[in-house]
XYZ file of C-alpha atoms in Angstrom:
400
model
C -4.675 -5.633 -4.560
C -1.823 -3.409 -3.634
C 0.308 -2.873 -0.392
C 2.096 0.094 1.015
C 4.066 0.463 4.033
C 5.733 3.595 5.790
C 8.351 3.901 8.507
C 9.442 7.219 9.836
C 13.003 8.354 8.915
C 14.336 8.733 12.453
C 15.514 6.265 15.119
C 16.230 6.483 18.862
C 18.734 3.709 19.572
C 17.931 0.876 17.451
C 14.241 1.904 17.390
C 12.060 3.716 14.648
C 10.417 6.887 16.078
C 8.239 9.298 14.463
C 9.551 12.887 13.847
C 8.339 15.879 15.969
C 6.119 16.842 13.007
C 4.579 13.384 12.530
C 1.641 11.712 14.030
C -0.611 8.596 13.258
C -2.498 10.407 10.719
C 0.574 11.837 8.570
C 1.908 8.479 8.602
C -1.406 6.903 7.753
C -1.332 9.341 4.605
C 2.102 8.167 3.852
C 1.233 4.564 3.828
C -2.181 5.234 1.865
C -0.498 7.087 -0.923
C 2.081 4.172 -1.269
C -0.794 1.681 -1.680
C -2.816 3.750 -3.783
C -0.819 6.385 -5.697
C -3.495 6.941 -8.036
C -6.355 7.812 -5.649
C -8.656 4.954 -6.929
C -10.137 4.052 -3.546
C -13.876 3.896 -3.163
C -14.018 3.674 0.567
C -11.194 3.975 3.663
C -10.948 2.178 6.799
C -8.583 3.744 9.243
C -7.293 1.380 12.215
C -5.255 2.458 15.228
C -5.230 2.878 18.828
C -3.835 6.234 18.328
C -6.131 8.766 16.627
C -4.778 12.276 16.860
C -8.132 13.679 16.624
C -10.282 11.312 19.036
C -13.295 13.522 18.759
C -13.188 13.523 15.048
C -11.619 15.248 12.143
C -9.421 12.571 10.721
C -11.462 11.550 7.810
C -11.192 15.021 6.117
C -7.513 15.162 6.432
C -7.245 11.456 5.099
C -9.527 12.121 1.957
C -7.891 15.593 1.261
C -4.266 14.252 1.585
C -5.019 11.120 -0.152
C -6.594 12.967 -3.239
C -9.873 11.195 -2.678
C -13.335 12.943 -3.131
C -14.959 14.287 -0.041
C -18.026 11.951 -0.328
C -15.966 8.844 -0.061
C -16.827 6.864 3.070
C -14.385 6.652 5.896
C -14.731 4.214 9.103
C -12.292 4.923 12.014
C -11.778 1.542 13.899
C -10.154 1.192 17.121
C -8.139 -1.948 17.372
C -4.851 -3.939 16.853
C -3.682 -6.826 14.457
C -6.901 -8.992 14.639
C -9.015 -5.916 13.819
C -6.944 -5.081 10.964
C -7.120 -8.587 9.512
C -10.858 -8.595 9.952
C -11.220 -5.302 7.896
C -9.020 -6.509 5.215
C -10.896 -9.903 4.709
C -14.300 -8.211 5.049
C -13.618 -5.265 2.918
C -15.227 -4.618 -0.580
C -13.003 -4.448 -3.585
C -11.609 -0.897 -3.935
C -11.337 -0.286 0.013
C -8.202 1.374 1.221
C -7.561 -0.234 4.753
C -4.934 1.774 6.544
C -3.332 0.844 9.956
C -1.297 3.180 11.909
C 0.943 3.001 15.106
C 2.208 5.599 17.359
C 3.472 4.387 20.639
C 6.605 3.704 22.676
C 7.195 0.348 20.749
C 6.120 0.973 17.381
C 5.895 3.887 14.899
C 4.687 3.525 11.328
C 1.766 2.809 9.152
C 1.005 0.192 6.314
C -2.053 0.026 4.091
C -3.818 -2.236 1.545
C -6.041 -1.623 -1.305
C -8.399 -4.424 -1.873
C -8.986 -5.637 -5.428
C -10.575 -8.482 -7.316
C -7.231 -9.391 -8.831
C -4.002 -10.312 -6.962
C -3.567 -12.214 -3.471
C -6.732 -13.964 -2.324
C -7.079 -13.772 1.331
C -10.253 -15.043 3.098
C -11.360 -15.431 6.707
C -10.700 -18.746 8.535
C -11.528 -18.164 12.197
C -11.647 -15.806 15.274
C -11.527 -15.801 18.887
C -12.076 -13.007 21.205
C -11.360 -13.870 24.816
C -10.566 -11.464 27.849
C -7.048 -11.186 29.045
C -6.661 -7.356 29.581
C -2.854 -7.425 30.133
C -2.961 -3.696 29.048
C -5.562 -1.212 30.156
C -5.891 2.560 29.855
C -7.699 4.764 32.369
C -9.808 7.828 31.610
C -6.817 10.146 32.197
C -5.058 8.458 29.480
C -2.716 6.631 31.796
C -1.675 2.809 30.847
C -1.446 -0.026 33.188
C 0.399 -3.221 32.201
C 0.192 -6.532 33.692
C 3.521 -8.094 32.731
C 3.404 -11.708 32.585
C 4.854 -13.072 29.503
C 4.076 -16.681 30.285
C 0.530 -15.806 30.946
C 0.139 -14.270 27.929
C 1.594 -17.034 25.989
C -0.348 -19.846 27.494
C -3.606 -18.386 28.557
C -3.637 -15.936 25.963
C -2.285 -16.673 22.888
C -2.237 -20.671 22.800
C -5.670 -21.170 24.536
C -7.353 -18.993 22.064
C -5.517 -20.719 19.108
C -6.663 -24.023 20.693
C -10.274 -23.236 20.216
C -9.736 -22.725 16.555
C -8.104 -26.181 15.981
C -5.723 -24.901 13.371
C -3.532 -27.181 10.917
C -1.324 -26.375 7.999
C 1.194 -23.833 6.987
C 1.534 -20.418 8.520
C 2.436 -17.554 6.034
C 2.583 -14.733 8.704
C 2.278 -14.053 12.356
C 1.597 -10.689 13.873
C 1.541 -9.875 17.357
C 3.696 -12.552 19.018
C 6.955 -14.511 18.067
C 5.792 -17.283 15.592
C 7.309 -19.795 18.170
C 4.544 -18.957 20.515
C 1.657 -20.225 18.441
C 2.259 -23.898 19.571
C 2.077 -27.159 17.964
C -0.216 -28.530 15.127
C 0.866 -25.692 12.579
C 3.862 -25.494 10.421
C 5.316 -21.908 11.190
C 8.951 -22.777 10.117
C 8.758 -20.202 7.144
C 6.228 -17.837 8.570
C 6.947 -14.108 8.333
C 7.005 -12.830 11.840
C 6.140 -9.356 13.244
C 6.534 -10.099 17.096
C 5.691 -6.686 18.545
C 2.044 -6.104 19.172
C 0.814 -3.486 16.646
C -1.869 -2.791 14.261
C 0.623 -2.169 11.299
C 2.371 -5.533 11.968
C -0.275 -7.751 10.155
C -0.130 -5.652 7.033
C 3.687 -5.789 7.017
C 3.731 -9.490 7.486
C 1.277 -9.781 4.532
C 3.660 -7.723 2.223
C 6.620 -9.641 3.044
C 4.700 -13.025 2.563
C 3.334 -11.763 -0.788
C 6.948 -10.806 -1.911
C 8.001 -14.415 -0.742
C 5.193 -15.814 -2.678
C 3.917 -17.759 0.599
C 0.640 -19.382 1.012
C -0.823 -20.193 4.336
C -2.553 -18.773 7.291
C -2.107 -15.190 8.322
C -2.527 -14.820 12.082
C -3.152 -11.670 13.908
C -2.865 -11.459 17.733
C -3.508 -8.886 20.496
C -3.710 -10.108 24.086
C -6.121 -13.086 23.924
C -7.938 -11.899 20.696
C -6.952 -13.912 17.425
C -7.939 -13.535 13.801
C -7.004 -15.854 11.086
C -7.146 -15.718 7.637
C -5.981 -17.947 4.487
C -3.674 -16.246 1.922
C -3.139 -17.939 -1.326
C -0.301 -16.804 -3.378
C -1.147 -14.832 -6.255
C -0.841 -15.828 -9.929
C 0.000 -12.223 -10.857
C 2.198 -9.550 -9.522
C 0.972 -7.813 -6.358
C 2.348 -4.282 -5.938
C 4.313 -3.843 -2.560
C 5.653 -0.130 -1.998
C 7.836 0.193 1.022
C 8.316 3.800 1.937
C 10.988 2.952 4.441
C 14.268 4.991 3.917
C 17.182 4.098 6.346
C 16.691 5.869 9.555
C 18.974 8.467 11.279
C 19.480 9.428 14.696
C 16.769 11.988 16.027
C 18.248 15.241 16.571
C 17.801 17.225 19.617
C 14.914 19.815 19.638
C 13.865 22.436 21.869
C 10.308 24.227 22.284
C 10.376 27.508 24.023
C 7.885 28.506 26.667
C 5.187 30.995 25.983
C 1.998 31.672 23.959
C 2.528 30.381 20.358
C 0.511 31.497 17.356
C -3.122 31.073 18.113
C -5.534 29.256 15.635
C -8.550 30.899 13.715
C -10.958 28.260 12.983
C -12.636 30.393 10.245
C -9.375 30.810 8.626
C -8.455 27.177 9.080
C -11.678 26.322 7.454
C -11.192 28.572 4.467
C -7.595 27.242 3.736
C -8.121 23.559 4.519
C -9.274 22.197 0.998
C -6.421 23.901 -1.284
C -3.907 23.563 1.469
C -4.410 20.002 2.206
C -5.159 18.921 -1.380
C -2.231 20.932 -2.497
C -4.037 22.988 -5.062
C -3.447 26.220 -6.542
C -6.122 28.905 -7.916
C -5.979 29.439 -11.771
C -7.838 32.174 -13.538
C -9.106 32.647 -16.721
C -6.791 34.699 -19.041
C -7.943 38.390 -19.670
C -6.345 41.721 -20.063
C -3.697 42.284 -17.714
C -4.225 38.955 -15.958
C -2.634 35.683 -17.023
C -3.023 31.865 -15.882
C -0.323 31.772 -13.830
C -1.358 29.364 -10.740
C -1.654 31.294 -7.427
C -0.547 29.503 -4.210
C -1.990 29.858 -1.628
C -5.397 30.427 -3.610
C -6.265 33.993 -3.574
C -8.642 36.763 -5.331
C -7.003 38.935 -8.081
C -7.913 42.379 -9.362
C -8.688 42.907 -13.096
C -7.614 45.730 -15.348
C -10.769 47.640 -14.167
C -9.861 47.377 -10.595
C -12.648 44.872 -9.769
C -11.858 41.542 -7.719
C -12.113 38.379 -9.631
C -13.621 35.766 -7.772
C -14.074 32.941 -10.274
C -11.147 30.435 -10.559
C -10.576 26.860 -10.705
C -8.317 24.710 -8.578
C -5.517 22.438 -10.083
C -3.097 19.911 -8.378
C 0.435 21.281 -7.926
C 3.318 18.921 -8.539
C 4.746 17.270 -5.423
C 8.370 17.515 -6.283
C 10.732 20.333 -6.562
C 14.054 21.764 -5.891
C 15.402 24.246 -3.370
C 15.560 27.782 -4.473
C 16.718 29.127 -1.261
C 16.681 28.163 2.299
C 17.389 29.482 6.039
C 17.539 27.859 9.334
C 15.956 29.242 12.525
C 17.892 28.348 15.608
C 16.299 30.409 18.244
C 13.906 28.312 20.275
C 10.127 29.539 19.887
C 6.814 28.365 21.284
C 4.883 25.642 19.576
C 7.698 24.682 17.038
C 10.567 22.171 17.905
C 13.783 24.081 17.237
C 16.021 24.437 15.314
C 14.209 23.900 12.146
C 14.755 24.975 8.450
C 12.703 26.715 5.884
C 12.958 26.521 2.053
C 11.496 28.193 -0.797
C 10.844 25.262 -3.094
C 10.635 25.689 -6.891
C 7.999 23.204 -8.003
C 8.754 20.806 -10.894
C 7.227 21.770 -14.185
C 5.311 24.730 -12.612
C 5.969 28.451 -12.006
C 4.980 28.104 -8.323
C 7.623 28.662 -5.700
C 6.246 27.705 -2.280
C 7.603 28.428 1.265
C 7.768 25.202 3.207
C 9.210 23.818 6.298
C 11.844 21.189 5.790
C 11.284 17.806 7.200
C 13.053 14.291 7.695
C 16.645 15.811 7.605
C 18.465 17.949 10.506
C 18.179 21.428 10.426
C 20.810 23.220 8.367
C 21.482 20.385 6.132
C 19.404 21.584 3.098
C 21.310 22.800 0.038
C 20.334 25.030 -2.822
C 19.365 22.970 -5.934
C 18.657 19.902 -3.860
C 15.827 17.879 -5.179
C 12.880 16.309 -3.079
C 9.303 15.752 -2.391
C 6.527 17.631 -0.758
C 4.854 15.382 2.038
C 2.166 15.824 4.633
C 3.268 16.843 8.098
C 1.797 18.097 11.338
C 3.306 21.656 10.939
C 2.273 22.750 14.457
C -0.085 22.369 17.327
C -2.030 25.562 17.863
C -4.140 25.895 20.917
C -4.253 21.985 21.039
C -5.484 21.583 17.517
C -3.183 19.878 15.055
C -2.489 22.196 12.047
C -1.625 19.978 9.100
C 0.068 21.084 5.989
C 3.033 20.316 3.763
C 6.644 20.090 4.232
C 9.719 19.611 1.789
C 11.615 16.370 2.265
C 14.966 16.829 0.551
C 16.998 14.063 -1.108
C 13.621 12.184 -1.778
C 11.924 11.148 -5.021
C 8.033 10.779 -5.473
C 8.345 6.971 -4.859
C 10.191 7.525 -1.605
C 13.453 6.461 -2.756
C 16.543 8.583 -1.370
C 18.097 10.643 -4.402
C-alpha cells in the first residue's frame, strides 16, 4: 500500500483554493502520481462529486497522465467519504483509488494504491440513512438545510448508534471527532472535520504516519462507513504533494471569442500530448534520432515523408531557457500569465510551456522546475488539458 495527497499551491484568506488552470481531474492526477509514481496500478477508481467531464472523458486523461495503459479499467464513482472508504476496503490489490474535491470548502485530491503488504484495512460496518441536508437541482444550484444540531443528533449519532461501535478510533472524516458520541475512544483520532471525499484518505495517511490502529470512520450527511485499520509492520510510503500556499493573484479574462477547438486535431494530439512523449525516428542519411516534440513527420534525403517512428517518454523536469509574460487580457485565458521555453533535463528537447503555480513574471532564466498536468484552457466549453511548468519544484513536489 502507498498513499499520496495533493493540495493546490494557492490560498484565499486561510483556505486552500485551486488555481485557474486546475480542476478536479488535474488534482486527481497529481495525487495519483504521488501514490503510484511508477505506474504500477492495474485498475483505477475515481471518486468525486465534481467530475469536470460529467458526460465522460475523464478516464482517458487519467490513464494517459498517470502513465497507465489504455486498457486499464477505470470506474468513476459519485460520492464522499463513505464511498471512498468503501472503495478502498473493497478494492483488489493493485487498484489506485483516487478522491478529488473542488468546491467552496475543500480543494485537493488524495489517492491510495492498494497492495497485499502494508497497512491492513478491513470493512467493519455501514449505514445509509436519508437526511438530505444538501441537495442539488437540475440546473446545478445547491440547496442547503443548515441545522448543525440535526446533522449531529439525527444524522451522525443516530447512524453510528445502529452500528454499536466500541474501541479506539484512528481517524474520522466528515465531522469533528467529538461528534461521534460515547462508546468509542476518539481521544487520539485523526480528524478531517470538513465534509469531503479526500478527507478520509488524508486521515488515513496521518493515522499511518502516527502508527495508529483503530476504526476509520467516513461520514457524509447520515451515511456512515466504518473500517478497521491495523498499524502496519512495515513502512507504508506516504507522499504529500503539499507545498506552502501563496495568496492567489488577481486574474482577468477578456470578453470575446477565444480560440475554437478542433476535435480531430484534439484527438490526433491527445496521446503524445498527455502522455508527454516525443517521436523518435530511426537514423538514416540526413535524419538523426533527435526526439521530435510535438511528434511530427519528417522528410528524408529523397524528399519523401517518413511516417514510421516510435514514441518515447520525455523527462518531467527541466530549466527555464527563456520566458516572457503576457499582461494583456485575452479570451479564454486568465491573464496575466507567463510562458517559458523549458530545456528538459537529459534531453535535447526544448518545450514551450505555460508557467503555473507562481505569479506571472516571477520566473527566472535558469530556474529548475517540473512539468505538471494542467487545464491549459477551456475551448468552446471543452477542457483542453496539457502540461505546464512549475518553477522551483522538484519531481517529488518539494520546493527547490
